[in-house]
Coordinates of C-alpha atoms and ligand atoms in Angstrom, one line a residue:
M138 CA 77.3 221.7 277.3
M139 CA 79.2 223.6 279.9
D140 CA 80.9 220.5 281.2
E141 CA 81.9 219.7 277.7
A142 CA 83.3 223.1 277.1
Q143 CA 85.2 223.0 280.4
E144 CA 86.5 219.6 279.5
D145 CA 87.7 220.8 276.2
L146 CA 89.3 223.8 277.9
L147 CA 91.0 221.7 280.4
E148 CA 92.9 220.0 277.7
H149 CA 94.5 223.4 276.8
E150 CA 96.5 225.9 278.7
D151 CA 93.9 228.6 277.9
I152 CA 91.9 227.6 281.0
S153 CA 92.6 230.9 282.6
H154 CA 91.0 232.8 279.8
K155 CA 87.2 233.3 280.0
P156 CA 86.6 229.8 281.3
F157 CA 82.8 230.2 280.9
S158 CA 82.6 231.5 277.3
P159 CA 81.7 229.0 274.6
P160 CA 84.8 228.0 272.9
Y161 CA 83.7 229.0 269.4
N162 CA 83.6 232.6 270.5
I163 CA 87.3 232.6 271.0
P164 CA 89.3 232.7 267.8
P165 CA 92.6 231.5 269.2
L166 CA 90.9 228.6 270.9
R167 CA 89.1 227.4 267.8
S168 CA 92.4 226.9 266.0
T169 CA 93.7 224.9 268.9
R170 CA 90.6 222.7 268.9
L171 CA 91.0 221.9 265.3
H172 CA 94.4 220.9 265.9
V173 CA 93.4 218.7 268.8
Q174 CA 90.7 217.0 266.7
R175 CA 93.1 216.2 264.0
S176 CA 95.6 214.7 266.3
N177 CA 93.0 212.4 268.0
V178 CA 91.4 211.2 264.9
C179 CA 92.3 207.6 265.6
S180 CA 90.9 207.4 269.1
R181 CA 88.1 209.7 270.1
A182 CA 86.4 210.8 266.9
Y183 CA 86.7 207.3 265.5
F184 CA 85.1 205.9 268.6
V185 CA 82.2 208.4 268.3
V186 CA 81.7 207.4 264.6
V187 CA 81.7 203.7 265.5
M188 CA 79.3 204.3 268.3
V189 CA 76.9 206.2 266.1
F190 CA 77.0 203.5 263.4
F191 CA 76.5 200.9 266.1
H192 CA 73.4 202.7 267.5
V193 CA 72.0 203.2 264.0
Y194 CA 72.5 199.6 263.3
I195 CA 70.8 198.5 266.5
L196 CA 67.9 200.9 265.8
N197 CA 67.5 199.4 262.3
V198 CA 67.4 195.9 263.7
I199 CA 64.7 197.0 266.3
A200 CA 62.7 198.7 263.6
L201 CA 62.9 195.7 261.4
L202 CA 61.8 193.4 264.2
L203 CA 58.9 195.7 265.0
Y204 CA 57.9 195.8 261.3
V205 CA 57.9 192.1 261.0
H206 CA 56.0 191.8 264.3
Y207 CA 53.3 194.2 263.3
N208 CA 52.9 192.7 259.9
N209 CA 52.4 189.2 261.1
G210 CA 51.5 189.8 264.7
P211 CA 47.9 191.0 264.9
G212 CA 46.7 188.7 262.2
D213 CA 48.4 185.8 263.8
L214 CA 46.3 183.8 266.2
V215 CA 49.1 181.3 266.8
S216 CA 50.3 181.0 270.3
G217 CA 51.8 177.5 270.5
D218 CA 52.0 177.2 274.3
G219 CA 48.9 179.1 275.1
A220 CA 50.8 181.2 277.6
S221 CA 51.0 184.3 275.5
P222 CA 48.1 186.8 275.8
A223 CA 45.1 186.3 273.7
P224 CA 45.1 188.4 270.6
V225 CA 43.3 191.7 270.8
I226 CA 40.2 191.4 268.8
N227 CA 38.2 194.4 267.8
T228 CA 34.7 194.1 269.2
D229 CA 33.3 194.9 265.8
G230 CA 35.7 192.5 264.1
R231 CA 37.1 195.1 261.9
L232 CA 40.3 194.4 260.1
P233 CA 43.5 195.2 262.0
Q234 CA 45.0 196.9 259.0
P235 CA 44.4 200.6 258.8
A236 CA 41.2 201.4 257.0
P237 CA 41.4 203.2 253.7
S238 CA 41.6 206.9 254.7
G239 CA 39.2 208.4 252.2
R240 CA 35.7 207.5 252.8
E241 CA 34.6 208.2 249.3
L242 CA 37.1 205.9 247.6
H243 CA 36.6 205.3 243.9
V244 CA 36.5 201.8 242.7
E245 CA 39.7 202.3 240.8
E246 CA 41.5 203.6 243.9
Y247 CA 40.1 200.8 245.9
S248 CA 42.4 198.1 244.5
Q249 CA 43.6 195.9 247.3
S250 CA 43.0 198.3 250.2
F251 CA 41.7 195.5 252.3
S252 CA 42.4 191.8 252.3
L253 CA 40.8 188.7 253.6
H254 CA 42.4 187.3 256.6
R255 CA 43.4 183.7 256.4
M256 CA 44.5 181.6 259.3
E257 CA 47.6 179.5 259.4
G258 CA 47.4 175.8 259.5
I259 CA 51.0 175.1 260.3
R260 CA 50.7 171.3 260.2
V261 CA 48.1 168.7 260.8
G262 CA 47.5 168.2 264.5
H263 CA 48.8 171.7 265.4
V264 CA 46.9 173.3 268.2
Q265 CA 46.5 177.1 268.5
H266 CA 44.6 179.1 271.0
V267 CA 41.9 181.5 269.7
S268 CA 40.0 184.2 271.5
V269 CA 36.4 184.3 270.5
V270 CA 34.8 185.0 273.8
P271 CA 36.0 187.6 276.4
D272 CA 36.8 185.3 279.3
R273 CA 38.5 182.3 277.8
T274 CA 40.3 180.9 274.9
H275 CA 39.5 177.9 272.7
E276 CA 41.8 175.3 271.3
M277 CA 41.8 175.1 267.6
R278 CA 43.3 172.1 266.0
T279 CA 44.4 171.8 262.4
L280 CA 42.7 168.8 260.8
S281 CA 44.0 169.1 257.3
L282 CA 45.9 171.6 255.1
K283 CA 44.1 170.6 251.9
P284 CA 41.6 172.0 252.5
L285 CA 42.7 174.3 255.3
L286 CA 40.4 172.8 258.0
F287 CA 40.2 173.4 261.7
E288 CA 38.2 172.0 264.6
I289 CA 37.3 174.1 267.6
P290 CA 35.7 172.0 270.4
G291 CA 33.3 173.8 272.8
F292 CA 32.7 176.7 270.4
L293 CA 29.1 176.6 271.5
S294 CA 27.9 175.6 275.0
E295 CA 25.3 172.8 275.1
E296 CA 22.8 175.4 276.2
E297 CA 23.5 177.5 273.1
C298 CA 23.2 174.4 270.9
R299 CA 19.8 173.8 272.4
V300 CA 18.7 177.3 271.8
V301 CA 19.6 177.3 268.1
V302 CA 17.8 173.9 267.6
Q303 CA 14.8 175.3 269.4
L304 CA 14.8 178.4 267.3
A305 CA 14.9 176.3 264.1
Q306 CA 12.1 174.1 265.4
L307 CA 10.0 177.1 266.5
K308 CA 10.3 178.5 263.0
G309 CA 9.2 175.2 261.6
L310 CA 6.2 175.1 263.9
M311 CA 5.2 178.6 262.9
D312 CA 5.4 177.7 259.3
S313 CA 3.3 174.6 259.6
Q314 CA 0.6 176.6 261.3
A315 CA 0.7 178.9 258.3
A316 CA -0.2 175.6 256.5
T317 CA 0.7 175.5 252.9
P318 CA -1.5 173.1 251.0
S319 CA 1.5 171.1 249.9
Q320 CA 2.1 169.3 253.2
D321 CA 1.8 165.8 251.9
Q322 CA 4.5 166.5 249.4
A323 CA 7.3 164.5 251.1
E324 CA 9.7 165.4 248.4
L325 CA 13.4 165.3 248.9
N326 CA 15.2 168.5 249.2
Q327 CA 12.0 170.3 250.3
P328 CA 12.8 172.5 253.2
L329 CA 10.8 171.4 256.1
L330 CA 11.3 174.8 257.7
S331 CA 11.4 177.9 255.7
L332 CA 11.3 181.6 255.8
S333 CA 8.1 183.5 256.5
T334 CA 6.7 185.7 253.8
E335 CA 7.7 188.8 255.7
E336 CA 11.3 187.6 256.1
I337 CA 11.5 186.8 252.4
F338 CA 10.3 190.2 251.7
S339 CA 12.7 191.8 254.1
L340 CA 15.5 189.8 252.7
L341 CA 14.8 190.8 249.1
D342 CA 14.3 194.4 250.0
L343 CA 18.0 195.2 250.0
N344 CA 17.6 198.9 250.4
Q345 CA 15.0 198.4 253.1
D346 CA 12.7 201.0 251.6
G347 CA 9.6 198.9 252.0
F348 CA 9.2 198.2 248.3
L349 CA 10.6 195.5 246.0
Q350 CA 12.2 196.8 242.9
K351 CA 13.0 194.4 240.0
Q352 CA 16.7 194.8 240.5
E353 CA 16.3 193.5 244.1
I354 CA 14.5 190.4 243.1
V355 CA 17.0 189.3 240.6
S356 CA 19.8 189.9 243.0
H357 CA 18.8 187.7 245.9
S358 CA 21.3 185.3 247.4
R359 CA 21.0 181.8 246.1
S360 CA 22.9 178.7 247.0
R361 CA 23.4 175.4 245.5
D362 CA 22.0 173.3 248.2
G363 CA 18.9 175.2 249.1
T364 CA 17.8 178.5 247.7
W365 CA 16.0 181.4 249.2
L366 CA 13.5 181.0 246.5
S367 CA 13.2 178.2 244.0
P368 CA 13.6 179.4 240.3
D369 CA 9.8 178.8 240.1
N370 CA 9.1 181.1 243.0
L371 CA 11.4 183.7 241.6
R372 CA 9.8 183.7 238.2
Q373 CA 6.3 184.0 239.8
I374 CA 7.4 187.0 241.8
L375 CA 9.1 188.6 238.8
T376 CA 5.9 188.1 236.8
G377 CA 3.8 189.6 239.5
L378 CA 6.1 192.6 239.7
E379 CA 6.0 193.2 236.0
A380 CA 2.3 192.9 236.1
S381 CA 2.1 195.6 238.8
P382 CA 1.3 199.0 237.4
T383 CA 3.9 200.8 239.6
G384 CA 6.7 198.4 238.7
I385 CA 7.3 197.8 242.4
L386 CA 5.8 195.5 245.1
T387 CA 4.6 196.4 248.5
L388 CA 4.5 193.8 251.3
G389 CA 0.8 193.3 250.7
E390 CA 1.2 192.8 247.0
F391 CA 4.3 190.6 247.5
R392 CA 2.3 188.4 249.9
R393 CA -0.3 187.8 247.2
V394 CA 2.3 187.1 244.5
Y395 CA 4.4 184.9 246.8
D396 CA 1.5 182.8 248.0
V397 CA 0.7 182.0 244.4
S398 CA 4.3 181.0 243.9
Q399 CA 4.1 178.7 247.0
R400 CA 1.3 176.5 245.5
P401 CA 2.2 172.9 244.8
R402 CA 4.1 172.6 241.6
Q403 CA 5.7 169.9 239.6
Q404 CA 8.9 168.5 241.1
R405 CA 11.9 170.7 240.4
S406 CA 13.9 169.5 237.5
G407 CA 17.2 167.9 238.6
S408 CA 19.6 169.7 240.9
L409 CA 22.0 172.3 239.7
H410 CA 25.0 170.1 240.0
S411 CA 24.9 166.4 239.2
H412 CA 27.3 165.7 242.1
F413 CA 24.9 167.1 244.5
K414 CA 22.2 165.0 246.1
Q415 CA 20.9 165.3 249.6
R416 CA 18.4 164.2 252.0
N417 CA 17.9 166.4 255.0
R418 CA 15.7 169.3 256.1
H419 CA 16.8 172.8 256.8
T420 CA 15.8 176.3 257.6
W421 CA 17.4 179.7 257.7
L422 CA 17.9 181.9 260.8
F423 CA 18.7 185.6 260.5
Q424 CA 21.5 186.8 262.7
G425 CA 21.1 190.5 262.4
S426 CA 19.9 193.0 265.0
G427 CA 16.6 192.0 266.4
S428 CA 17.4 188.3 266.2
H429 CA 17.9 186.1 269.2
R430 CA 20.9 187.0 271.4
V431 CA 22.5 183.6 270.9
L432 CA 22.4 184.0 267.1
Q433 CA 24.0 187.4 267.3
T434 CA 26.6 186.1 269.7
L435 CA 27.4 183.3 267.3
R436 CA 28.0 185.8 264.4
K437 CA 30.3 187.9 266.6
R438 CA 32.3 184.8 267.4
V439 CA 32.6 183.9 263.8
I440 CA 33.8 187.4 263.1
A441 CA 36.4 187.1 265.9
L442 CA 37.5 183.7 264.7
T443 CA 37.8 184.4 261.0
R444 CA 38.9 188.1 261.5
L445 CA 37.0 189.1 258.5
P446 CA 35.3 192.5 258.2
S447 CA 32.0 192.5 259.9
A448 CA 30.3 194.0 256.8
L449 CA 31.1 190.8 254.9
L450 CA 29.3 188.7 257.5
E451 CA 26.4 191.1 257.7
L452 CA 25.9 190.7 253.9
S453 CA 26.3 187.0 253.9
E454 CA 23.6 184.3 253.9
P455 CA 21.9 183.7 257.2
L456 CA 22.6 180.7 259.4
Q457 CA 21.4 177.5 257.8
V458 CA 20.2 174.9 260.3
S459 CA 19.8 171.4 259.1
R460 CA 18.3 168.3 260.6
Y461 CA 19.4 164.8 259.6
E462 CA 17.2 161.9 260.7
H463 CA 17.8 158.2 260.3
G464 CA 19.2 157.5 256.9
D465 CA 19.6 161.2 256.0
F466 CA 22.9 162.2 254.3
T467 CA 24.4 164.6 251.8
N468 CA 26.7 163.4 249.0
A469 CA 30.1 165.0 248.8
H470 CA 29.9 168.5 247.2
Y471 CA 31.5 171.9 247.2
D472 CA 29.9 174.7 249.2
S473 CA 31.3 177.3 246.7
S474 CA 31.9 177.4 243.0
S475 CA 34.8 177.9 240.7
S476 CA 34.6 181.2 238.9
Q477 CA 34.0 181.0 235.2
S478 CA 33.3 183.7 232.7
E479 CA 29.7 182.8 232.3
T480 CA 28.9 182.7 236.1
I481 CA 28.3 185.5 238.5
C482 CA 28.1 185.4 242.3
A483 CA 24.5 185.4 243.4
H484 CA 25.2 187.6 246.4
T485 CA 26.8 190.5 244.5
R486 CA 24.5 190.3 241.5
L487 CA 22.8 193.6 242.4
A488 CA 26.0 195.5 241.6
G489 CA 26.7 193.7 238.4
N490 CA 25.3 193.1 235.0
T491 CA 21.7 191.9 235.1
S492 CA 22.0 190.2 231.7
A493 CA 21.3 186.5 232.1
L494 CA 24.4 184.8 233.6
T495 CA 24.3 181.7 235.7
E496 CA 24.2 182.6 239.4
V497 CA 26.4 180.6 241.7
S498 CA 27.2 180.6 245.4
C499 CA 30.5 182.3 246.2
R500 CA 31.5 181.2 249.7
Y501 CA 35.0 182.0 250.9
L502 CA 34.7 179.8 254.0
T503 CA 32.3 177.6 255.9
V504 CA 31.9 177.4 259.6
L505 CA 29.9 174.4 260.6
F506 CA 28.5 173.9 264.1
Y507 CA 27.5 170.5 265.4
L508 CA 24.4 171.2 267.5
S509 CA 23.9 167.7 268.6
S510 CA 26.0 164.5 269.1
V511 CA 24.9 161.5 267.0
E512 CA 24.7 158.0 268.5
D513 CA 25.8 156.3 265.3
G514 CA 26.8 157.6 261.9
G515 CA 26.3 161.1 260.6
E516 CA 30.0 161.8 260.3
S517 CA 31.3 164.6 258.2
T518 CA 33.5 163.3 255.5
F519 CA 36.2 165.0 253.5
P520 CA 37.0 162.2 251.0
V521 CA 40.1 163.8 249.4
A522 CA 41.4 165.8 252.4
D523 CA 45.2 166.0 252.2
N524 CA 45.3 163.6 249.4
R525 CA 48.6 163.8 247.6
T526 CA 46.9 164.7 244.3
Y527 CA 43.4 165.4 243.2
D528 CA 41.9 164.1 240.0
E529 CA 38.2 164.3 239.4
Q530 CA 38.3 161.1 237.4
A531 CA 39.9 159.3 240.3
L532 CA 36.9 159.9 242.4
V533 CA 35.3 156.9 240.9
Q534 CA 37.4 153.8 241.3
D535 CA 36.5 150.1 241.0
G536 CA 32.9 151.1 240.6
V537 CA 32.9 153.1 243.9
D538 CA 32.1 156.8 243.8
L539 CA 33.8 158.6 246.6
T540 CA 31.2 161.3 246.5
D541 CA 28.5 158.8 247.2
T542 CA 28.3 159.0 251.0
Q543 CA 25.8 156.2 251.2
Q544 CA 28.2 153.7 249.7
A545 CA 31.7 155.1 250.3
C546 CA 31.8 157.0 253.6
G547 CA 34.3 154.6 255.0
K548 CA 36.7 155.1 252.1
G549 CA 37.2 158.8 252.4
N550 CA 40.5 160.3 253.8
L551 CA 39.0 162.1 256.7
R552 CA 35.8 161.5 258.8
L553 CA 34.7 163.5 261.8
T554 CA 32.2 162.4 264.4
P555 CA 29.7 165.1 265.3
T556 CA 30.1 166.4 268.9
A557 CA 27.6 168.9 270.2
G558 CA 29.2 172.4 270.5
T559 CA 32.2 171.7 268.2
A560 CA 32.8 174.0 265.2
L561 CA 34.6 173.1 262.0
L562 CA 36.0 175.8 259.9
W563 CA 37.4 175.4 256.4
Y564 CA 38.3 177.5 253.5
N565 CA 36.5 176.6 250.3
H566 CA 38.9 178.8 248.3
L567 CA 42.6 179.1 248.0
S568 CA 44.2 182.5 248.3
D569 CA 44.9 184.4 245.1
G570 CA 48.3 185.3 246.5
R571 CA 47.4 189.0 246.9
G572 CA 45.2 188.7 250.0
W573 CA 42.0 188.0 248.2
M574 CA 39.9 184.9 247.4
G575 CA 41.4 182.7 244.7
E576 CA 40.4 179.5 243.0
L577 CA 38.0 176.9 244.5
D578 CA 40.0 174.5 246.6
E579 CA 39.2 171.1 245.0
Y580 CA 40.1 169.3 248.2
S581 CA 37.3 171.0 250.1
L582 CA 34.9 168.3 248.8
H583 CA 32.8 167.2 251.7
G584 CA 29.6 165.4 252.6
D585 CA 27.5 163.9 255.4
C586 CA 27.4 160.2 256.1
P587 CA 24.0 158.7 256.7
V588 CA 22.8 158.9 260.3
R589 CA 22.3 155.4 261.7
R590 CA 21.0 156.2 265.1
G591 CA 19.9 159.4 266.7
V592 CA 19.3 162.8 265.1
K593 CA 22.0 165.1 263.8
W594 CA 21.5 168.9 263.9
V595 CA 24.1 171.1 262.3
A596 CA 24.3 174.8 261.4
N597 CA 26.3 176.3 258.6
S598 CA 27.6 179.8 258.5
W599 CA 28.9 180.9 255.1
V600 CA 30.9 183.9 254.4
N601 CA 30.1 185.2 250.9
V602 CA 32.9 186.8 249.0
D603 CA 33.1 187.7 245.3
P604 CA 36.4 186.5 243.8
D605 CA 36.2 189.7 241.8
H606 CA 37.4 192.1 244.4
Q607 CA 35.9 195.2 242.7
Q608 CA 32.6 193.6 242.3
Q609 CA 32.4 192.9 246.0
A610 CA 33.5 196.4 246.7
R611 CA 30.9 197.8 244.4
Y612 CA 28.2 195.7 246.0
Q613 CA 29.1 196.7 249.5
R614 CA 29.2 200.3 248.6
L615 CA 25.8 200.1 246.9
V616 CA 24.3 198.6 250.0
A617 CA 25.9 201.2 252.2
Q618 CA 24.7 204.0 249.9
R619 CA 21.1 202.7 250.0
H620 CA 21.3 202.4 253.8
Q621 CA 22.5 206.0 253.9
A622 CA 19.9 207.3 251.4
K623 CA 17.3 205.7 253.6
S624 CA 18.7 206.9 256.9
G625 CA 19.2 210.4 255.5
M626 CA 15.6 211.0 256.3
D627 CA 16.1 210.2 260.0
E628 CA 19.7 210.8 260.6
H629 CA 19.2 210.8 264.3
Y630 CA 18.3 207.1 264.2
Q631 CA 21.1 206.2 261.9
S632 CA 22.4 203.1 263.6
L633 CA 26.1 202.3 264.1
S634 CA 26.0 199.5 261.7
H635 CA 25.6 201.9 258.8
S636 CA 28.8 203.7 259.6
D637 CA 30.5 200.4 260.3
L638 CA 29.5 199.2 256.9
H639 CA 31.0 202.4 255.4
L640 CA 34.2 202.2 257.3
D641 CA 34.7 198.6 256.4
L642 CA 34.7 199.5 252.8
Ligands
LIG995 C1 27.5 194.1 230.9 O1 27.7 193.2 229.9 C2 27.8 193.7 228.6 C3 27.9 192.6 227.7 O2 28.6 191.5 228.2 C4 29.1 194.6 228.6 O3 29.3 195.1 227.4 C5 29.0 195.6 229.7 O4 30.2 196.3 229.8 C6 28.7 195.0 231.1 N1 28.5 196.0 232.0 C7 29.0 196.0 233.3 C8 28.7 197.1 234.2 O5 29.8 195.1 233.6
LIG996 C1 44.7 160.5 245.9 O1 46.1 160.4 245.8 C2 46.6 159.2 245.2 C3 48.1 159.2 245.3 O2 48.7 160.4 244.7 C4 46.1 159.1 243.8 O3 46.5 157.9 243.2 C5 44.6 159.2 243.8 O4 44.1 159.3 242.5 C6 44.1 160.5 244.5 N1 42.7 160.5 244.6 C7 42.0 161.4 244.0 C8 40.5 161.4 244.2 O5 42.5 162.3 243.3

């Protein structure tokens, strides 16, 4: 300031007068200054103005670059050369976007306050590096764009594959000791390995209060290719509940009712979807707290890979582990369903209308893990992957049905050989263009070719999302509220996952 003042003063003859006073205190000097500015308007002031504009311009460019970077950056796992640092992934897999500020958001305000992350495929054959474990990155290769399908080799170690297979087998052993009288029933589509009665109870008991209410029973998750409970089971349980004087079931009462429903029954009338036929055996493994470390790790990796809110995965179906022996296959099918007015997502049913609508599976994406390598056969097939067009009628041509994997596995567009430890990820749905789940992707049709030699073990991890954004929000809030209502009694022991659940909303 003083330098400036002196400089100014040096330009005038007034230097001898009060050299250290600010110029604006001296009336004669002010007029002189004005005169000076006017005369230099083409050099000095102009230069200053240009420089100011130039700096503002540069700052604008920088701000724009930062804006673009932070809008694409954190959600972008792409790092073509692998040299760039691994993306920062929240340990709890929360969305990178700022969470909605108010914790008590109303459904109306909720709107699109969070969106579903979707990875970029770029092009077929593109390799990107993803960070799902702390100490290394995995290569993820784009296999097709329709559906958006990726392959990640080495997602599980061989040891981890063995553990998951063993856990599935252990569960089967436990169940066969519990000996249901229907063991000779070698019926197709009959799970060899299934949930224990306690697990079914716990699964149905959404608010975890130790009782089953009617609402909880009708809201259980159901999937097209294997249900928690068959419709028969469900009806039995519901009947038992309605017969109960209290209108609720305790574990003891449930056990009685459920065992009745497990008695041999006539073969289930045809599958829900005519396209769907399968021969394999499966079981379900819970991945929540208290489950085996490997199962929990696996879920964390899926959260890190998909970058979806952890609450979504916590409320999704458990891991389904399937075994395919010689000749076993599944015909080409969809894992999810197209939304229609008369259908409702099974997983969010609790939050919706309990009037009789058809329940369907709503699965945003599938992560499939190969737990074993197969000596011959057992490929995964995507018969219409990246086909130029899709026409359901064209699936049957010259008497060959492309969905019939026993006949037409060799004719599909894409076939993948199982390799232990490799994960496949594909989106069953397109985006709705606003960051939420849109229509079913018809190209996601897939099946399993018959195993010719060896045994194929796979696990499926599905992420359940309701295409109705508000319905999903309502459901998640309902579960969170029930968790809270329950933990209100013992706030000290309120686990972190409850608050996670809340924040993720
Ligand atoms: C339930 O369905 C009925 C009839 O379709 C409708 O009038 C009502 O608004 C629905 N309720 C909710 C909460 O969606
Ligand atoms: C695959 O694409 C070809 C070329 O567009 C088309 O003729 C054929 O019908 C498509 N297949 C299916 C199943 O839609």
